[in-house]
Amino acid sequence: IAGVIVTEDGRGVVDVQVENTVSEYGMYNMNMTDESGQYLFETNPLTLDYNIQGVKNDDYLNGVSTLDLVLIQQHILGLSDLDSAYKMIAADANNDERVSAIDLVEIRKLILGIHDEYPENDSWRFVDANQSMDEDSPWPFTEQLSIQNLVTDMLEEDFIGVKIGDVNGSVIVNLQGGNVEHRSGNKLMLNAVGNLESGQGQRIDIKASNFNDIFGMQFIMNASNMKLIGLESGSIEVTEQNIVQVGDQIRVSWNSREGISAEGVLFSMILDSDVSGSANDLLSIVSDRFISEAYQGNSLNIMDVEFGEESSVFALNQNEPNPFLTETTIGFTLPTAGKATLTVYDVSGQEVTRVASEYTAGFHQIELSRRVFNQVGIYYYTLTSGSQTATKEMIVIQ
């Protein structure tokens, strides 16, 4: 008896314990999948009935991020559907055979480390690969393959592996790596404003000078010798479900039903502190439990999240939408007021259009119409301001 265990997109899932049982005879065999997800039971007595199932319950957080919360929330609100039965299964974190706000709560608790596993679900579920699945409601689904009266080789006993909580397919399935999420190259720059002194109840504001069309973010702050005792919403609404302290870390996972553009204070933290100094120096972002990142625009482009002074920000965003048919918008952020020039080139290096103006410090947008482009294809756009420059690629379609 043999088969393969792969994800929906065909990547083999390794280190799955495949169980082969004949309960009436007390027989039990176990095999582990190899680097391509294959498993094999070579010696099985004939004429018996067998049950085959897979089990993998390690690394619950693998592939799970706040981006998944954004996608699941959009599905719940009817803004953008999860487009496969396997994504629906992945979104059902509390295992009640539906996708609801409760699943968002369970997945966020996992991300923030409030719990290290799902109370009512496994890390992986393995579905009969030959089962016909209802895309909108795949429950119940078959997780155990039954072979009645084995009389010949059974070599296609296959499963589809579903990583619970991971609806965008970012799970790493083996040591050679997995799907690599595309990162835009842009950075969301945060700034912790305020001074800490040894004492109780000190307010620290978290600001961002380029918080533009953000659907969600996650990051971890090192908060040694500090205790989080309160939160206040600013430009974004946060609660104790979004921001928690675990040991010496303050962990943040926030998302919104729509893209938020905000200035000033995003949120504030009330801290007890045993140390003194600038909050921006004492509260550093660390990469520990998960990657610090934010999700921008309708395409949910992934940005890195960093702490830094507001004056350090110079950013050119990916045009939205991309590819585009009729018009597109290019966003950019300047650290100081001054002249900025946006130039668009075709693949031969010929200039297509140029926009130059004086801008204030902060975020700005330029809209481009399809009419300025001679033909469909790839174009490049460059933003220049003083000594700083950045270039990105755009695609015009017909």
CSV table of C-alpha atoms in Angstrom, one decimal:
chain,number,residue,atom,x,y,z
A,1,ILE,CA,0.0,0.0,0.0
A,2,ALA,CA,1.5,3.3,-1.0
A,3,GLY,CA,0.6,6.9,-1.7
A,4,VAL,CA,1.7,10.5,-1.6
A,5,ILE,CA,0.7,13.4,0.7
A,6,VAL,CA,0.9,16.8,-0.9
A,7,THR,CA,-0.5,20.3,-0.4
A,8,GLU,CA,-3.2,21.7,-2.6
A,9,ASP,CA,-0.5,23.2,-4.9
A,10,GLY,CA,1.4,19.9,-5.2
A,11,ARG,CA,4.2,20.3,-2.7
A,12,GLY,CA,5.1,17.1,-0.8
A,13,VAL,CA,4.5,17.2,3.0
A,14,VAL,CA,7.3,15.5,4.9
A,15,ASP,CA,7.5,13.9,8.3
A,16,VAL,CA,3.8,12.9,8.3
A,17,GLN,CA,3.2,9.8,10.4
A,18,VAL,CA,1.1,7.5,8.2
A,19,GLU,CA,-0.8,4.9,10.2
A,20,ASN,CA,-1.9,1.6,8.7
A,21,THR,CA,-4.3,-0.4,11.0
A,22,VAL,CA,-6.3,-3.6,11.0
A,23,SER,CA,-8.3,-3.1,14.2
A,24,GLU,CA,-9.9,-6.5,14.3
A,25,TYR,CA,-6.5,-8.2,14.4
A,26,GLY,CA,-4.8,-5.6,16.5
A,27,MET,CA,-2.3,-4.9,13.7
A,28,TYR,CA,-0.7,-1.5,13.5
A,29,ASN,CA,2.1,-0.2,11.2
A,30,MET,CA,3.6,3.3,10.9
A,31,ASN,CA,5.5,4.9,8.0
A,32,MET,CA,6.9,8.4,7.6
A,33,THR,CA,6.7,10.4,4.4
A,34,ASP,CA,9.9,11.1,2.6
A,35,GLU,CA,11.1,14.4,1.1
A,36,SER,CA,8.5,14.3,-1.6
A,37,GLY,CA,5.6,13.3,0.6
A,38,GLN,CA,5.7,9.6,-0.5
A,39,TYR,CA,4.9,6.7,1.9
A,40,LEU,CA,5.0,2.9,1.5
A,41,PHE,CA,3.8,-0.2,3.4
A,42,GLU,CA,5.6,-3.0,1.6
A,43,THR,CA,4.3,-6.1,3.5
A,44,ASN,CA,0.6,-6.3,4.2
A,45,PRO,CA,-1.2,-9.7,4.6
A,46,LEU,CA,-3.8,-10.2,1.8
A,47,THR,CA,-7.6,-10.4,2.2
A,48,LEU,CA,-7.7,-8.1,5.3
A,49,ASP,CA,-9.3,-4.7,5.6
A,50,TYR,CA,-7.0,-1.7,6.2
A,51,ASN,CA,-7.4,1.9,7.4
A,52,ILE,CA,-4.9,4.5,6.3
A,53,GLN,CA,-4.6,8.0,7.9
A,54,GLY,CA,-1.9,10.7,8.4
A,55,VAL,CA,-0.9,12.6,11.5
A,56,LYS,CA,1.3,15.7,11.9
A,57,ASN,CA,1.0,17.9,14.9
A,58,ASP,CA,4.2,19.9,15.2
A,59,ASP,CA,5.0,23.6,14.4
A,60,TYR,CA,1.4,24.9,14.6
A,61,LEU,CA,2.6,28.5,13.6
A,62,ASN,CA,4.4,27.3,10.4
A,63,GLY,CA,2.8,29.3,7.5
A,64,VAL,CA,0.3,31.2,9.8
A,65,SER,CA,0.5,35.0,10.0
A,66,THR,CA,-1.7,38.1,10.3
A,67,LEU,CA,-2.0,38.0,6.5
A,68,ASP,CA,-4.2,34.9,6.9
A,69,LEU,CA,-6.4,36.8,9.3
A,70,VAL,CA,-6.8,39.5,6.7
A,71,LEU,CA,-7.9,37.0,4.0
A,72,ILE,CA,-10.2,35.1,6.3
A,73,GLN,CA,-11.9,38.3,7.5
A,74,GLN,CA,-12.4,39.4,3.9
A,75,HIS,CA,-14.1,36.1,3.2
A,76,ILE,CA,-16.4,36.3,6.3
A,77,LEU,CA,-17.4,39.9,5.2
A,78,GLY,CA,-18.0,38.8,1.6
A,79,LEU,CA,-15.4,41.1,0.3
A,80,SER,CA,-13.2,38.3,-1.2
A,81,ASP,CA,-13.9,34.6,-1.1
A,82,LEU,CA,-11.6,31.8,-0.1
A,83,ASP,CA,-11.6,30.1,-3.5
A,84,SER,CA,-11.0,26.4,-2.6
A,85,ALA,CA,-12.4,23.8,-0.2
A,86,TYR,CA,-8.9,23.3,1.3
A,87,LYS,CA,-8.6,27.0,2.1
A,88,MET,CA,-12.0,26.7,3.9
A,89,ILE,CA,-10.8,23.8,5.9
A,90,ALA,CA,-7.6,25.7,6.8
A,91,ALA,CA,-9.6,28.7,7.9
A,92,ASP,CA,-11.8,26.6,10.3
A,93,ALA,CA,-9.3,26.8,13.2
A,94,ASN,CA,-11.8,25.9,15.9
A,95,ASN,CA,-13.0,22.8,14.0
A,96,ASP,CA,-16.8,23.6,14.1
A,97,GLU,CA,-17.2,23.0,10.3
A,98,ARG,CA,-17.7,26.7,9.4
A,99,VAL,CA,-15.6,29.8,9.0
A,100,SER,CA,-16.5,32.6,11.5
A,101,ALA,CA,-15.1,35.3,13.7
A,102,ILE,CA,-14.3,32.7,16.3
A,103,ASP,CA,-11.6,31.3,13.9
A,104,LEU,CA,-10.0,34.7,13.8
A,105,VAL,CA,-9.8,34.8,17.5
A,106,GLU,CA,-8.2,31.3,17.7
A,107,ILE,CA,-5.6,32.0,15.0
A,108,ARG,CA,-4.7,35.3,16.5
A,109,LYS,CA,-4.1,33.7,19.9
A,110,LEU,CA,-1.7,31.2,18.2
A,111,ILE,CA,0.1,34.1,16.4
A,112,LEU,CA,0.5,36.1,19.6
A,113,GLY,CA,1.5,33.0,21.6
A,114,ILE,CA,-1.4,33.1,24.0
A,115,HIS,CA,-1.6,29.4,23.2
A,116,ASP,CA,0.9,27.2,21.2
A,117,GLU,CA,-1.7,24.9,19.6
A,118,TYR,CA,-5.3,25.0,18.6
A,119,PRO,CA,-7.5,23.7,21.5
A,120,GLU,CA,-10.0,22.1,19.2
A,121,ASN,CA,-7.9,21.3,16.1
A,122,ASP,CA,-4.7,19.7,14.8
A,123,SER,CA,-1.8,21.5,13.1
A,124,TRP,CA,-2.4,19.5,9.9
A,125,ARG,CA,-5.5,17.8,8.5
A,126,PHE,CA,-5.1,15.2,5.7
A,127,VAL,CA,-8.0,14.8,3.2
A,128,ASP,CA,-8.7,12.0,0.8
A,129,ALA,CA,-7.2,13.4,-2.5
A,130,ASN,CA,-9.9,11.6,-4.5
A,131,GLN,CA,-12.8,13.0,-2.6
A,132,SER,CA,-15.1,15.4,-4.5
A,133,MET,CA,-15.1,18.6,-2.4
A,134,ASP,CA,-17.8,21.4,-2.1
A,135,GLU,CA,-15.8,24.6,-2.4
A,136,ASP,CA,-18.2,26.5,-0.2
A,137,SER,CA,-18.8,23.8,2.5
A,138,PRO,CA,-16.4,20.9,2.4
A,139,TRP,CA,-17.5,19.4,5.7
A,140,PRO,CA,-17.5,16.6,6.5
A,141,PHE,CA,-14.5,15.3,4.6
A,142,THR,CA,-12.7,12.0,4.6
A,143,GLU,CA,-9.5,11.7,6.6
A,144,GLN,CA,-9.2,7.9,6.7
A,145,LEU,CA,-8.9,5.7,3.6
A,146,SER,CA,-10.5,2.3,3.9
A,147,ILE,CA,-9.2,-0.7,1.8
A,148,GLN,CA,-11.5,-3.6,1.9
A,149,ASN,CA,-10.2,-7.2,1.2
A,150,LEU,CA,-6.7,-6.3,0.0
A,151,VAL,CA,-5.8,-8.6,-3.0
A,152,THR,CA,-3.5,-6.4,-5.1
A,153,ASP,CA,-1.1,-3.5,-4.8
A,154,MET,CA,-2.7,-0.2,-3.9
A,155,LEU,CA,-0.3,2.5,-5.0
A,156,GLU,CA,-2.5,5.6,-5.2
A,157,GLU,CA,-3.8,6.1,-1.6
A,158,ASP,CA,-3.2,9.8,-1.7
A,159,PHE,CA,-4.0,12.7,0.7
A,160,ILE,CA,-4.1,16.5,0.4
A,161,GLY,CA,-2.4,18.1,3.4
A,162,VAL,CA,-4.1,21.2,4.8
A,163,LYS,CA,-2.1,23.4,7.2
A,164,ILE,CA,-4.7,24.8,9.6
A,165,GLY,CA,-4.7,28.6,9.7
A,166,ASP,CA,-2.6,29.0,6.5
A,167,VAL,CA,-5.0,30.1,3.7
A,168,ASN,CA,-2.3,31.8,1.5
A,169,GLY,CA,-0.1,28.7,1.1
A,170,SER,CA,3.0,30.1,2.8
A,171,VAL,CA,3.7,26.9,4.9
A,172,ILE,CA,7.2,25.4,4.6
A,173,VAL,CA,6.6,21.8,4.0
A,174,ASN,CA,10.2,20.4,4.1
A,175,LEU,CA,13.8,21.3,5.0
A,176,GLN,CA,14.4,22.5,1.4
A,177,GLY,CA,11.9,25.3,1.9
A,178,GLY,CA,8.4,26.0,0.7
A,179,ASN,CA,6.5,28.8,-1.0
A,180,VAL,CA,8.4,32.1,-0.6
A,181,GLU,CA,6.0,35.0,0.0
A,182,HIS,CA,6.7,37.9,-2.4
A,183,ARG,CA,7.8,41.0,-0.5
A,184,SER,CA,7.4,44.5,-2.0
A,185,GLY,CA,10.7,45.8,-0.8
A,186,ASN,CA,8.9,48.7,0.9
A,187,LYS,CA,9.1,49.3,4.7
A,188,LEU,CA,6.6,50.4,7.2
A,189,MET,CA,8.6,52.7,9.5
A,190,LEU,CA,7.3,52.9,13.1
A,191,ASN,CA,8.5,55.4,15.7
A,192,ALA,CA,8.0,55.0,19.5
A,193,VAL,CA,7.6,58.5,20.8
A,194,GLY,CA,8.2,59.3,24.5
A,195,ASN,CA,10.7,58.9,27.2
A,196,LEU,CA,10.7,56.2,29.8
A,197,GLU,CA,11.7,56.8,33.4
A,198,SER,CA,11.7,54.3,36.2
A,199,GLY,CA,8.1,54.3,37.5
A,200,GLN,CA,4.5,53.5,36.8
A,201,GLY,CA,2.0,54.4,34.2
A,202,GLN,CA,4.1,56.0,31.4
A,203,ARG,CA,2.5,56.6,28.0
A,204,ILE,CA,4.4,55.7,24.8
A,205,ASP,CA,2.9,56.6,21.4
A,206,ILE,CA,3.5,54.4,18.4
A,207,LYS,CA,3.5,56.5,15.2
A,208,ALA,CA,4.1,55.8,11.5
A,209,SER,CA,4.9,58.4,8.8
A,210,ASN,CA,4.0,56.1,5.9
A,211,PHE,CA,1.0,54.2,7.2
A,212,ASN,CA,-0.9,54.2,3.9
A,213,ASP,CA,-3.5,51.7,2.7
A,214,ILE,CA,-2.5,49.2,5.4
A,215,PHE,CA,-4.8,46.1,5.9
A,216,GLY,CA,-2.8,44.5,8.7
A,217,MET,CA,0.5,44.2,10.5
A,218,GLN,CA,2.4,42.1,13.0
A,219,PHE,CA,5.5,42.7,14.9
A,220,ILE,CA,7.3,42.0,18.2
A,221,MET,CA,8.9,44.6,20.4
A,222,ASN,CA,11.6,43.7,22.9
A,223,ALA,CA,10.3,45.2,26.2
A,224,SER,CA,12.9,44.1,28.8
A,225,ASN,CA,12.2,45.4,32.2
A,226,MET,CA,8.8,46.8,31.2
A,227,LYS,CA,5.3,45.8,31.9
A,228,LEU,CA,2.3,46.6,29.6
A,229,ILE,CA,-0.6,47.8,31.8
A,230,GLY,CA,-2.8,49.6,29.3
A,231,LEU,CA,-3.7,50.4,25.7
A,232,GLU,CA,-5.3,53.3,23.9
A,233,SER,CA,-6.5,53.4,20.4
A,234,GLY,CA,-5.3,56.2,18.1
A,235,SER,CA,-5.7,56.2,14.3
A,236,ILE,CA,-6.3,52.5,14.4
A,237,GLU,CA,-8.4,50.6,16.9
A,238,VAL,CA,-6.6,48.1,19.1
A,239,THR,CA,-7.7,46.0,22.0
A,240,GLU,CA,-6.1,43.4,24.3
A,241,GLN,CA,-6.8,40.9,21.6
A,242,ASN,CA,-4.3,42.7,19.3
A,243,ILE,CA,-1.5,43.5,21.7
A,244,VAL,CA,-0.2,41.2,24.5
A,245,GLN,CA,2.9,40.9,26.5
A,246,VAL,CA,4.6,37.5,26.8
A,247,GLY,CA,7.7,37.6,29.0
A,248,ASP,CA,10.0,40.4,27.7
A,249,GLN,CA,8.1,40.8,24.5
A,250,ILE,CA,5.1,42.9,23.4
A,251,ARG,CA,3.5,41.2,20.5
A,252,VAL,CA,1.2,43.0,18.0
A,253,SER,CA,-1.2,41.4,15.5
A,254,TRP,CA,-3.7,43.9,14.0
A,255,ASN,CA,-5.9,43.8,10.8
A,256,SER,CA,-8.7,45.8,9.3
A,257,ARG,CA,-11.6,45.0,6.9
A,258,GLU,CA,-10.3,47.8,4.6
A,259,GLY,CA,-7.0,49.5,3.9
A,260,ILE,CA,-6.3,52.3,6.5
A,261,SER,CA,-4.3,55.4,5.8
A,262,ALA,CA,-3.4,57.2,9.0
A,263,GLU,CA,-1.2,60.0,10.4
A,264,GLY,CA,-0.1,60.7,13.9
A,265,VAL,CA,-0.5,58.3,16.7
A,266,LEU,CA,-1.5,54.8,15.7
A,267,PHE,CA,-1.9,53.6,19.2
A,268,SER,CA,-0.5,54.2,22.7
A,269,MET,CA,0.8,51.9,25.4
A,270,ILE,CA,0.8,52.5,29.1
A,271,LEU,CA,4.0,50.9,30.6
A,272,ASP,CA,5.5,50.4,34.0
A,273,SER,CA,9.3,50.6,33.5
A,274,ASP,CA,12.4,49.7,35.5
A,275,VAL,CA,14.6,51.4,32.9
A,276,SER,CA,15.0,55.0,31.7
A,277,GLY,CA,15.7,56.4,28.2
A,278,SER,CA,14.2,57.2,24.8
A,279,ALA,CA,11.3,54.8,24.0
A,280,ASN,CA,12.6,54.5,20.4
A,281,ASP,CA,15.9,53.2,21.7
A,282,LEU,CA,14.5,50.9,24.4
A,283,LEU,CA,11.6,49.4,22.3
A,284,SER,CA,13.3,47.5,19.5
A,285,ILE,CA,11.6,45.2,17.0
A,286,VAL,CA,12.9,41.6,17.1
A,287,SER,CA,12.4,38.7,14.8
A,288,ASP,CA,11.5,35.8,17.1
A,289,ARG,CA,8.2,34.0,17.0
A,290,PHE,CA,7.2,35.4,13.6
A,291,ILE,CA,8.4,37.8,10.9
A,292,SER,CA,7.5,41.5,11.4
A,293,GLU,CA,5.5,42.6,8.4
A,294,ALA,CA,2.6,44.7,7.1
A,295,TYR,CA,0.1,44.3,4.2
A,296,GLN,CA,-0.5,47.2,1.9
A,297,GLY,CA,-3.0,47.8,-0.9
A,298,ASN,CA,-5.7,45.6,-2.4
A,299,SER,CA,-2.9,43.2,-3.6
A,300,LEU,CA,-1.8,42.9,0.1
A,301,ASN,CA,1.9,43.6,-0.8
A,302,ILE,CA,4.1,42.5,2.1
A,303,MET,CA,6.2,45.2,3.7
A,304,ASP,CA,8.9,44.8,6.3
A,305,VAL,CA,8.2,46.6,9.6
A,306,GLU,CA,11.1,48.5,11.3
A,307,PHE,CA,11.6,51.1,14.0
A,308,GLY,CA,13.3,54.3,13.0
A,309,GLU,CA,13.2,58.0,13.0
A,310,GLU,CA,10.5,59.5,10.8
A,311,SER,CA,13.2,61.4,8.8
A,312,SER,CA,14.7,58.2,7.6
A,313,VAL,CA,11.6,57.3,5.4
A,314,PHE,CA,11.9,57.4,1.6
A,315,ALA,CA,9.7,54.9,-0.1
A,316,LEU,CA,8.3,54.2,-3.5
A,317,ASN,CA,5.2,51.9,-3.4
A,318,GLN,CA,4.1,49.3,-6.0
A,319,ASN,CA,1.5,50.8,-8.3
A,320,GLU,CA,-2.1,49.7,-7.6
A,321,PRO,CA,-3.6,47.9,-9.4
A,322,ASN,CA,-0.8,46.0,-11.1
A,323,PRO,CA,-1.2,44.9,-13.9
A,324,PHE,CA,-3.7,47.6,-14.9
A,325,LEU,CA,-6.1,48.2,-17.7
A,326,THR,CA,-7.4,51.8,-17.5
A,327,GLU,CA,-5.5,53.6,-14.8
A,328,THR,CA,-3.1,53.0,-11.9
A,329,THR,CA,-2.0,54.9,-8.8
A,330,ILE,CA,1.6,55.2,-7.5
A,331,GLY,CA,2.2,56.1,-3.9
A,332,PHE,CA,5.4,57.4,-2.4
A,333,THR,CA,6.7,58.8,0.9
A,334,LEU,CA,9.2,61.7,1.3
A,335,PRO,CA,11.1,62.2,4.5
A,336,THR,CA,11.4,66.0,4.0
A,337,ALA,CA,9.7,68.6,1.8
A,338,GLY,CA,11.2,69.2,-1.6
A,339,LYS,CA,11.0,68.5,-5.3
A,340,ALA,CA,10.3,64.9,-6.4
A,341,THR,CA,10.2,63.6,-10.0
A,342,LEU,CA,8.4,60.4,-11.2
A,343,THR,CA,9.6,59.2,-14.6
A,344,VAL,CA,8.1,56.3,-16.5
A,345,TYR,CA,10.2,54.4,-19.1
A,346,ASP,CA,9.5,51.6,-21.6
A,347,VAL,CA,11.7,48.5,-21.8
A,348,SER,CA,14.0,50.2,-24.4
A,349,GLY,CA,14.7,53.0,-21.9
A,350,GLN,CA,12.6,55.6,-23.7
A,351,GLU,CA,10.8,58.1,-21.5
A,352,VAL,CA,7.0,57.7,-21.6
A,353,THR,CA,5.9,60.3,-19.1
A,354,ARG,CA,7.3,62.5,-16.3
A,355,VAL,CA,5.6,64.2,-13.3
A,356,ALA,CA,7.6,66.7,-11.3
A,357,SER,CA,6.4,68.9,-8.4
A,358,GLU,CA,7.2,70.2,-5.0
A,359,TYR,CA,5.8,68.0,-2.2
A,360,THR,CA,5.5,68.2,1.5
A,361,ALA,CA,7.1,65.6,3.7
A,362,GLY,CA,4.9,62.5,4.0
A,363,PHE,CA,2.8,60.3,1.7
A,364,HIS,CA,1.6,61.3,-1.8
A,365,GLN,CA,0.0,59.6,-4.8
A,366,ILE,CA,0.2,60.1,-8.5
A,367,GLU,CA,-2.5,58.7,-10.9
A,368,LEU,CA,-1.5,57.6,-14.4
A,369,SER,CA,-4.0,57.0,-17.2
A,370,ARG,CA,-3.6,54.2,-19.8
A,371,ARG,CA,-3.7,56.9,-22.4
A,372,VAL,CA,-0.1,57.9,-21.7
A,373,PHE,CA,1.2,54.4,-22.6
A,374,ASN,CA,1.7,53.5,-26.3
A,375,GLN,CA,1.2,49.8,-26.0
A,376,VAL,CA,0.7,46.9,-23.5
A,377,GLY,CA,3.7,45.4,-21.8
A,378,ILE,CA,6.3,46.1,-19.1
A,379,TYR,CA,7.3,49.6,-18.0
A,380,TYR,CA,9.6,50.9,-15.3
A,381,TYR,CA,9.0,53.9,-13.1
A,382,THR,CA,11.6,55.8,-11.1
A,383,LEU,CA,11.1,58.3,-8.2
A,384,THR,CA,13.9,60.8,-7.6
A,385,SER,CA,14.1,63.3,-4.8
A,386,GLY,CA,17.4,64.9,-4.0
A,387,SER,CA,20.0,62.1,-3.7
A,388,GLN,CA,17.4,59.4,-3.2
A,389,THR,CA,16.0,57.3,-5.9
A,390,ALA,CA,13.9,54.1,-6.3
A,391,THR,CA,12.6,52.1,-9.3
A,392,LYS,CA,9.8,49.6,-9.7
A,393,GLU,CA,8.1,47.7,-12.5
A,394,MET,CA,4.6,48.0,-13.8
A,395,ILE,CA,2.5,46.0,-16.4
A,396,VAL,CA,0.0,47.5,-18.8
A,397,ILE,CA,-2.6,45.0,-20.1
A,398,GLN,CA,-5.3,45.1,-22.8
